[in-house]
Amino acid sequence: MSEMLFDPLFQLPLLTGLLLAGLLPVLGALAMLRDEWLAALGLAHLASASALLGQVLGVPALIGATLGALGGGAIKTFLAARGNIAYAFMILAGWSATLLIGANTALGEQLARSLVEGQLYFAGIAELAAGLLLLALCIRYLPRLMRPVLRARFFPRYETANRLAAWRWHLGLDLLTAGGLAIGTLTLGLMGTFALVLVPAWIAFRLAPSWRWTLIGASLTGVVGYLLAFVAALELDQPFGPVLVGGLLGPALLTGWLGRPARIG
Amino acid sequence: MCASDPRPLLQLDALVAGYARPVVGPVSLRLARGEVLGLWGPNGTGKSTLLKAIGRSARVFSGCIELESGATLAHLDQQPVRLPAMPVTGRELLRAAGARPEEPERPGRLPDVLAPLLKRRIDRLSGGQYQLLWVWSALATGADLILLDEPTNNLDPANRAALIEILGRERDGRGVLIVSHDHDFLERVCSRLFEARDTGLVEVRTARGPES
């Protein structure tokens, strides 16, 4: 196992994926708190479609995907479309565009397939640099956004009552989420990214004793799940995305089976 | 401009408010710092809409709402937000509300009934415990004007008594406006009480009186 983890061929993809596996669950926990967990799938689909469109227009996939997802996040903020319905429309638009572009271009078909299956082992320095930039932005801005996010969830009238410019932090969080989903989709694949956003946060929401431990627990679950999937996919010669999703669903099923009641009274 | 000096914390002058069409008004009242003002009356008289208008969530058709310059608001709806899973402790909820960090948990200020709840997840509290913590979280902030809509919802007699005690000692320097169907509760906590009628608000006598 350790040989594969430290094989120079896989070091860059491993580092990039590890970074995202720690970050995406935190963004997922925030999305779940806002009841926007479908964000992951909607933005991942938009990123996928815009990556393909970028390829057709001669723009690197990383830039195309990031622009598409950031555009989706920004439009959502300015239309004040809160909740999962906005992301449902993104899924439909992204899915339709991805398959149509893939069906009509040779390169697009190849990229579309790798985005769906996950193409972790081909992640390079550009993806790692994008991941590090995302990490820096999250470290800089997430602590500032955390209190407004929690306050808006539990005291939804506060901002309106005090005429606060809430759109700034809504936009900030939407853009961070969109950026994470774009980089994740290109690095880990569409469904792998969605699983990393959704499943660790879902588990942590049920088991963690506090919000702080929800963020820590979700991040750790993502990292452990990712490492296990990375090794298992290499050892068993399986596509990475499905192995990652399967590996995360196991503990989720266990958590669901334990079935701790979330509410008393 | 609809106030004359000395300015109260809140002044409504012939306010007519609603949503697509007017629901309440014209209503006029003044609320000074240190006062707890109660609003009581049958369903459909626009009590909650009045709170929403003050909290800038309902449309003002005519008249005006004047709030002391720089005053901050805390506005709590009838029901606290409850999600299927809420991995947030009572202490984290207080921080999210903006409770002043040096004060809300200071011994002697935090009500005894709430102290054990701070370390627990809020989705593992009873409805009454959560309601009480939610109301306290608004009081523990630096908000100048606190708007409470049916704060006794979900409260059993013990928690209701705790809320009465909390509101009794947390009125210094701020204004509180409470809408409730619980007339006895309003009698106990309010310095002035208004009854909402079709014709508008009518001030009624309370046992506490305006300066109690």
Coordinates of C-alpha atoms in Angstrom, one line a residue:
Chain A
M1 CA 0.0 0.0 0.0
S2 CA 2.7 2.5 1.0
E3 CA 4.6 1.8 -2.2
M4 CA 1.7 3.1 -4.3
L5 CA 1.1 6.1 -2.1
F6 CA 4.7 7.2 -2.5
D7 CA 5.2 6.2 -6.1
P8 CA 6.4 9.4 -7.9
L9 CA 3.9 8.7 -10.7
F10 CA 1.0 9.0 -8.4
Q11 CA 2.3 11.6 -6.0
L12 CA 0.8 14.6 -7.7
P13 CA -2.6 13.1 -8.2
L14 CA -2.5 11.8 -4.6
L15 CA -1.7 15.2 -3.2
T16 CA -4.2 17.0 -5.3
G17 CA -7.0 14.6 -4.4
L18 CA -6.0 14.6 -0.7
L19 CA -6.3 18.3 -0.6
L20 CA -9.7 18.3 -2.2
A21 CA -10.9 15.3 -0.1
G22 CA -10.3 17.5 3.0
L23 CA -11.8 20.7 1.6
L24 CA -14.9 19.5 -0.3
P25 CA -16.6 17.9 2.7
V26 CA -16.3 21.2 4.6
L27 CA -18.0 23.0 1.7
G28 CA -20.5 20.2 1.7
A29 CA -21.3 20.7 5.4
L30 CA -22.0 24.4 4.7
A31 CA -24.2 23.5 1.7
M32 CA -26.1 21.0 3.9
L33 CA -26.6 23.6 6.6
R34 CA -28.1 25.9 3.9
D35 CA -30.2 23.0 2.7
E36 CA -28.4 23.3 -0.7
W37 CA -26.7 19.9 -0.7
L38 CA -27.7 19.4 -4.3
A39 CA -25.2 22.3 -5.0
A40 CA -22.5 19.7 -5.5
L41 CA -24.2 17.9 -8.3
G42 CA -25.5 21.0 -10.0
L43 CA -22.2 22.8 -10.0
A44 CA -20.3 19.7 -11.0
H45 CA -22.6 19.3 -14.0
L46 CA -22.1 22.9 -15.0
A47 CA -18.3 22.5 -14.5
S48 CA -18.4 19.4 -16.6
A49 CA -20.3 21.1 -19.4
S50 CA -18.2 24.2 -19.4
A51 CA -15.0 22.2 -19.4
L52 CA -16.1 20.5 -22.6
L53 CA -17.3 23.8 -24.1
G54 CA -13.9 25.3 -23.3
Q55 CA -12.1 22.4 -25.0
V56 CA -14.2 23.0 -28.1
L57 CA -13.3 26.7 -28.0
G58 CA -9.6 26.0 -27.3
V59 CA -9.7 27.0 -23.6
P60 CA -8.0 24.6 -21.1
A61 CA -10.5 22.4 -19.3
L62 CA -9.6 23.7 -15.8
I63 CA -10.3 27.3 -16.8
G64 CA -13.5 26.4 -18.7
A65 CA -14.8 24.3 -15.8
T66 CA -14.0 27.0 -13.2
L67 CA -15.5 29.8 -15.2
G68 CA -18.7 27.7 -15.8
A69 CA -19.2 26.8 -12.2
L70 CA -18.3 30.3 -10.9
G71 CA -20.8 31.8 -13.4
G72 CA -23.5 29.4 -12.2
G73 CA -22.8 30.3 -8.6
A74 CA -22.8 34.0 -9.3
I75 CA -26.0 33.9 -11.3
K76 CA -27.7 31.9 -8.6
T77 CA -26.7 34.6 -6.0
F78 CA -27.9 37.5 -8.2
L79 CA -31.2 35.7 -8.9
A80 CA -31.5 35.1 -5.2
A81 CA -32.3 31.5 -6.0
R82 CA -31.8 29.8 -2.6
G83 CA -32.4 26.1 -2.1
N84 CA -32.1 23.0 -4.1
I85 CA -34.4 24.0 -7.0
A86 CA -31.6 26.3 -8.5
Y87 CA -29.2 23.3 -8.5
A88 CA -31.8 21.0 -10.0
F89 CA -31.9 23.3 -13.0
M90 CA -28.1 23.4 -13.2
I91 CA -28.0 19.6 -13.2
L92 CA -30.4 19.4 -16.1
A93 CA -28.6 22.1 -18.1
G94 CA -25.2 20.7 -17.4
W95 CA -26.2 17.1 -18.2
S96 CA -27.8 18.1 -21.4
A97 CA -24.9 20.2 -22.6
T98 CA -22.2 17.7 -21.5
L99 CA -23.8 14.8 -23.5
L100 CA -24.5 17.0 -26.5
I101 CA -21.0 18.4 -26.7
G102 CA -19.5 15.0 -26.0
A103 CA -21.6 13.4 -28.8
N104 CA -20.6 15.9 -31.4
T105 CA -16.8 16.2 -30.8
A106 CA -14.2 13.5 -30.6
L107 CA -12.2 15.1 -27.9
G108 CA -15.4 16.0 -26.1
E109 CA -16.5 12.4 -26.0
Q110 CA -13.2 11.4 -24.4
L111 CA -13.3 14.1 -21.8
A112 CA -16.9 13.6 -21.0
R113 CA -16.2 10.0 -20.2
S114 CA -13.3 10.8 -18.0
L115 CA -15.3 13.4 -16.1
V116 CA -18.1 10.9 -15.4
E117 CA -15.7 8.1 -14.4
G118 CA -13.1 10.2 -12.6
Q119 CA -9.6 10.8 -14.0
L120 CA -7.6 11.2 -10.8
Y121 CA -4.4 9.6 -12.0
F122 CA -4.0 12.3 -14.7
A123 CA -4.3 15.3 -12.3
G124 CA -1.2 17.5 -12.9
I125 CA 0.4 20.6 -11.6
A126 CA -2.4 22.9 -12.8
E127 CA -5.0 21.0 -10.8
L128 CA -2.7 21.0 -7.7
A129 CA -2.1 24.7 -8.0
A130 CA -5.8 25.3 -8.4
G131 CA -6.4 23.2 -5.3
L132 CA -3.8 25.1 -3.3
L133 CA -5.4 28.4 -4.4
L134 CA -8.8 27.1 -3.3
L135 CA -7.3 26.0 0.1
A136 CA -5.8 29.5 0.6
L137 CA -9.2 31.2 -0.2
C138 CA -11.0 28.8 2.2
I139 CA -8.6 29.5 5.0
R140 CA -8.9 33.2 4.4
Y141 CA -12.6 33.5 4.0
L142 CA -14.5 30.5 5.5
P143 CA -13.8 31.6 9.1
R144 CA -15.4 35.0 8.3
L145 CA -18.3 33.4 6.5
M146 CA -19.1 30.8 9.2
R147 CA -21.0 33.1 11.6
P148 CA -23.2 34.8 9.0
V149 CA -24.0 31.4 7.5
L150 CA -25.1 30.0 10.9
R151 CA -26.9 33.2 11.8
A152 CA -28.9 33.3 8.5
R153 CA -29.9 29.6 9.1
F154 CA -31.2 30.0 12.6
F155 CA -32.1 33.7 12.7
P156 CA -33.3 34.2 9.1
R157 CA -34.9 37.6 9.8
Y158 CA -31.7 39.2 11.2
E159 CA -30.2 40.4 8.0
T160 CA -33.4 41.9 6.6
A161 CA -34.3 43.5 10.0
N162 CA -30.9 45.2 10.2
R163 CA -30.5 46.0 6.5
L164 CA -27.3 44.1 6.1
A165 CA -25.8 43.5 2.7
A166 CA -26.2 39.7 2.9
W167 CA -25.6 39.2 -0.8
R168 CA -21.8 39.7 -0.3
W169 CA -21.3 36.6 1.9
H170 CA -23.9 34.6 0.0
L171 CA -21.9 35.3 -3.2
G172 CA -18.6 34.6 -1.4
L173 CA -19.8 31.2 -0.3
D174 CA -21.4 30.4 -3.6
L175 CA -18.2 31.2 -5.4
L176 CA -16.0 29.2 -3.1
T177 CA -18.4 26.2 -3.5
A178 CA -18.4 26.6 -7.3
G179 CA -14.6 26.8 -7.4
G180 CA -14.3 23.7 -5.3
L181 CA -16.8 21.8 -7.4
A182 CA -15.1 22.9 -10.6
I183 CA -11.6 21.8 -9.5
G184 CA -13.0 18.7 -7.9
T185 CA -14.9 17.6 -11.0
L186 CA -11.9 17.9 -13.2
T187 CA -9.7 16.1 -10.7
L188 CA -11.9 13.5 -9.1
G189 CA -14.7 13.2 -11.6
L190 CA -18.3 14.3 -11.4
M191 CA -19.8 11.7 -9.1
G192 CA -16.7 11.3 -7.0
T193 CA -16.8 15.1 -6.3
F194 CA -20.5 14.9 -5.5
A195 CA -20.0 12.0 -3.1
L196 CA -17.1 13.9 -1.3
V197 CA -19.4 16.9 -0.8
L198 CA -22.5 15.0 0.2
V199 CA -21.6 11.8 2.1
P200 CA -19.0 12.9 4.7
A201 CA -21.1 15.9 5.6
W202 CA -24.2 13.7 5.9
I203 CA -22.4 11.3 8.3
A204 CA -20.9 14.2 10.4
F205 CA -24.3 15.9 10.7
R206 CA -25.7 12.8 12.4
L207 CA -22.7 11.9 14.6
A208 CA -20.8 15.0 15.5
P209 CA -21.4 16.6 18.9
S210 CA -21.0 20.2 17.7
W211 CA -20.6 22.3 14.5
R212 CA -16.8 22.4 15.0
W213 CA -16.6 18.7 15.1
T214 CA -19.0 18.4 12.1
L215 CA -16.5 20.3 10.0
I216 CA -13.5 18.3 11.4
G217 CA -15.3 15.0 11.2
A218 CA -16.5 15.6 7.6
S219 CA -13.0 16.6 6.5
L220 CA -11.4 13.5 8.1
T221 CA -14.0 11.2 6.7
G222 CA -13.4 12.6 3.2
V223 CA -9.6 12.2 3.6
V224 CA -9.8 8.6 5.0
G225 CA -12.3 7.6 2.4
Y226 CA -10.3 9.1 -0.4
L227 CA -7.0 7.4 0.7
L228 CA -8.7 4.0 0.9
A229 CA -10.4 4.4 -2.5
F230 CA -7.1 5.6 -4.1
V231 CA -5.2 2.5 -3.0
A232 CA -8.1 0.1 -3.6
A233 CA -8.6 1.5 -7.2
L234 CA -4.9 1.0 -8.0
E235 CA -4.7 -2.4 -6.3
L236 CA -7.8 -3.8 -7.9
D237 CA -7.4 -1.9 -11.2
Q238 CA -10.8 -0.3 -11.0
P239 CA -12.0 3.1 -12.1
F240 CA -11.4 5.6 -9.2
G241 CA -14.7 7.4 -9.2
P242 CA -17.0 4.4 -8.5
V243 CA -14.6 3.0 -5.9
L244 CA -14.6 6.3 -4.1
V245 CA -18.4 6.5 -4.1
G246 CA -18.7 2.9 -3.0
G247 CA -16.2 3.4 -0.2
L248 CA -18.0 6.4 1.1
L249 CA -21.4 4.8 0.9
G250 CA -20.3 2.0 3.3
P251 CA -19.9 4.2 6.4
A252 CA -23.0 6.2 5.3
L253 CA -25.1 3.0 5.4
L254 CA -23.6 2.1 8.8
T255 CA -24.5 5.6 10.1
G256 CA -28.0 5.3 8.8
W257 CA -28.3 1.8 10.2
L258 CA -27.2 3.0 13.6
G259 CA -30.1 5.4 13.2
R260 CA -29.5 7.8 16.0
P261 CA -32.7 9.9 16.5
A262 CA -32.0 13.4 15.6
R263 CA -34.6 15.1 17.7
I264 CA -36.4 14.5 21.0
G265 CA -39.7 16.1 21.9
Chain B
M1 CA -40.1 62.1 9.8
C2 CA -42.9 61.4 12.2
A3 CA -41.5 61.7 15.7
S4 CA -41.2 64.6 18.1
D5 CA -38.4 64.8 20.8
P6 CA -37.6 63.2 23.1
R7 CA -37.3 60.3 20.6
P8 CA -38.4 56.9 21.7
L9 CA -36.6 53.8 20.6
L10 CA -39.5 53.0 18.2
Q11 CA -42.3 55.0 17.0
L12 CA -45.1 54.0 14.7
D13 CA -47.2 56.7 13.2
A14 CA -50.5 55.8 11.5
L15 CA -48.7 52.7 10.1
V16 CA -50.6 50.6 7.5
A17 CA -48.7 47.4 6.6
G18 CA -49.3 44.1 4.9
Y19 CA -48.1 42.1 1.9
A20 CA -50.0 42.3 -1.4
R21 CA -52.6 44.4 0.4
P22 CA -52.9 46.0 3.8
V23 CA -53.4 43.7 6.7
V24 CA -53.0 45.9 9.7
G25 CA -53.4 49.6 10.6
P26 CA -53.4 52.4 10.9
V27 CA -51.4 51.8 14.1
S28 CA -49.6 54.3 16.2
L29 CA -47.5 53.6 19.2
R30 CA -44.3 54.5 21.0
L31 CA -41.8 52.2 22.7
A32 CA -39.1 53.6 24.9
R33 CA -35.9 51.8 26.1
G34 CA -36.6 49.7 29.1
E35 CA -40.2 49.0 28.1
V36 CA -41.6 45.6 27.4
L37 CA -44.7 46.1 25.2
G38 CA -47.2 43.4 24.7
L39 CA -49.6 42.9 21.8
W40 CA -52.6 40.7 22.3
G41 CA -55.7 39.9 20.3
P42 CA -57.6 37.5 18.1
N43 CA -56.2 35.8 15.0
G44 CA -56.2 37.8 11.8
T45 CA -55.8 41.2 13.3
G46 CA -52.3 41.6 11.9
K47 CA -50.2 41.3 15.0
S48 CA -47.4 39.2 13.4
T49 CA -47.6 41.4 10.3
L50 CA -46.9 44.4 12.5
L51 CA -43.8 42.8 13.9
K52 CA -42.7 41.9 10.3
A53 CA -43.2 45.5 9.2
I54 CA -41.0 46.7 12.0
G55 CA -38.5 44.0 11.1
R56 CA -38.6 45.2 7.4
S57 CA -40.2 41.9 6.2
A58 CA -43.6 43.3 5.3
R59 CA -44.7 46.1 3.1
V60 CA -45.5 49.5 4.5
F61 CA -48.4 51.1 2.6
S62 CA -48.6 54.3 4.5
G63 CA -47.6 56.0 7.7
C64 CA -44.1 55.5 9.1
I65 CA -41.8 53.5 11.3
E66 CA -39.1 55.4 13.1
L67 CA -36.4 53.6 14.8
E68 CA -33.7 55.3 16.9
S69 CA -30.6 55.9 14.8
G70 CA -28.2 53.0 14.8
A71 CA -30.5 50.7 16.8
T72 CA -30.2 47.0 16.0
L73 CA -33.0 44.5 15.9
A74 CA -33.5 40.9 16.8
H75 CA -36.7 39.5 15.3
L76 CA -37.8 35.9 16.2
D77 CA -40.7 34.2 14.4
Q78 CA -43.3 32.0 16.0
Q79 CA -41.3 28.8 15.5
P80 CA -37.6 28.4 15.7
V81 CA -35.9 26.9 12.7
R82 CA -35.7 23.1 13.1
L83 CA -33.8 21.0 10.6
P84 CA -33.8 17.2 10.5
A85 CA -30.2 17.3 11.8
M86 CA -28.6 20.3 13.5
P87 CA -25.1 19.5 14.7
V88 CA -24.9 22.8 16.5
T89 CA -24.5 23.2 20.3
G90 CA -26.4 25.7 22.4
R91 CA -23.1 27.7 22.9
E92 CA -22.6 27.7 19.1
L93 CA -26.1 29.0 18.6
L94 CA -25.5 31.8 21.0
R95 CA -22.3 32.8 19.2
A96 CA -24.1 32.6 15.8
A97 CA -26.8 35.0 17.1
G98 CA -24.0 37.4 18.0
A99 CA -24.4 37.0 21.7
R100 CA -21.8 39.3 23.4
P101 CA -19.0 36.9 24.2
E102 CA -18.2 38.4 27.6
E103 CA -21.7 38.3 28.9
P104 CA -24.1 35.6 27.9
E105 CA -22.4 32.8 29.8
R106 CA -21.3 34.9 32.8
P107 CA -22.4 33.3 36.1
G108 CA -25.5 35.1 37.3
R109 CA -26.5 36.2 33.9
L110 CA -27.2 32.9 32.1
P111 CA -30.4 31.5 33.5
D112 CA -29.8 28.3 35.5
V113 CA -32.2 26.4 33.3
L114 CA -30.1 27.1 30.2
A115 CA -26.7 26.3 31.6
P116 CA -26.9 22.5 31.0
L117 CA -28.1 23.1 27.4
L118 CA -25.0 24.9 26.1
K119 CA -23.0 21.8 25.5
R120 CA -25.8 19.8 23.9
R121 CA -26.8 19.7 20.2
I122 CA -29.8 21.8 19.7
D123 CA -31.6 19.0 17.8
R124 CA -31.4 16.8 20.9
L125 CA -33.2 19.4 23.0
S126 CA -36.9 19.2 23.6
G127 CA -39.1 21.7 21.7
G128 CA -39.5 23.8 24.9
Q129 CA -35.8 23.8 25.7
Y130 CA -34.9 24.9 22.2
Q131 CA -37.5 27.6 22.2
L132 CA -36.2 29.0 25.5
L133 CA -32.6 28.9 24.3
W134 CA -33.6 30.6 21.0
V135 CA -35.4 33.4 22.8
W136 CA -32.4 33.8 25.2
S137 CA -30.0 34.0 22.2
A138 CA -31.9 37.1 21.0
L139 CA -31.8 38.6 24.5
A140 CA -28.1 37.9 24.9
T141 CA -27.2 39.9 21.8
G142 CA -26.6 43.6 21.9
A143 CA -29.9 44.2 20.0
D144 CA -31.6 47.4 21.0
L145 CA -35.1 46.3 20.0
I146 CA -36.3 42.7 20.3
L147 CA -39.4 41.5 18.5
L148 CA -40.8 38.2 19.8
D149 CA -43.7 36.5 18.1
E150 CA -45.6 34.0 20.3
P151 CA -42.5 33.2 22.4
T152 CA -44.5 30.8 24.7
N153 CA -45.1 28.4 21.9
N154 CA -43.9 24.9 22.8
L155 CA -43.2 25.9 26.4
D156 CA -44.4 23.7 29.3
P157 CA -45.3 25.5 32.6
A158 CA -41.7 25.2 33.9
N159 CA -40.1 26.7 30.8
R160 CA -42.8 29.3 30.6
A161 CA -42.0 30.4 34.1
A162 CA -38.3 30.5 33.2
L163 CA -39.1 32.7 30.2
I164 CA -41.1 35.1 32.4
E165 CA -38.1 35.3 34.8
I166 CA -35.7 35.9 31.9
L167 CA -37.8 38.6 30.3
G168 CA -38.3 40.2 33.7
R169 CA -34.6 40.8 34.2
E170 CA -33.4 41.4 30.7
R171 CA -35.1 44.6 29.9
D172 CA -32.5 47.2 30.9
G173 CA -31.7 49.7 28.2
R174 CA -33.6 48.0 25.4
G175 CA -37.1 47.6 24.1
V176 CA -39.0 44.4 23.7
L177 CA -42.2 44.0 21.7
I178 CA -44.0 40.8 22.2
V179 CA -47.0 39.3 20.3
S180 CA -48.8 36.5 22.1
H181 CA -52.1 34.9 22.6
D182 CA -51.1 34.1 26.2
H183 CA -52.7 37.0 28.0
D184 CA -51.5 35.9 31.4
F185 CA -47.9 35.7 30.1
L186 CA -48.1 39.2 28.7
E187 CA -49.6 40.5 32.0
R188 CA -46.6 39.1 33.8
V189 CA -43.8 40.4 31.6
C190 CA -45.1 43.6 29.9
S191 CA -45.0 47.1 31.2
R192 CA -47.7 48.1 28.7
L193 CA -50.2 45.9 26.9
F194 CA -52.2 46.6 23.8
E195 CA -55.1 44.8 22.4
A196 CA -55.4 44.5 18.6
R197 CA -58.9 45.2 17.4
D198 CA -60.4 45.8 14.0
T199 CA -60.2 49.5 14.7
G200 CA -56.6 49.4 15.7
L201 CA -54.6 49.1 18.9
V202 CA -56.1 49.9 22.2
E203 CA -54.0 50.1 25.3
V204 CA -55.3 48.1 28.2
R205 CA -54.3 48.2 31.9
T206 CA -51.7 45.7 33.2
A207 CA -50.9 44.6 36.7
R208 CA -47.3 45.7 36.3
G209 CA -48.0 49.2 35.0
P210 CA -45.7 51.1 32.8
E211 CA -43.0 51.7 35.4
S212 CA -42.9 48.4 37.2

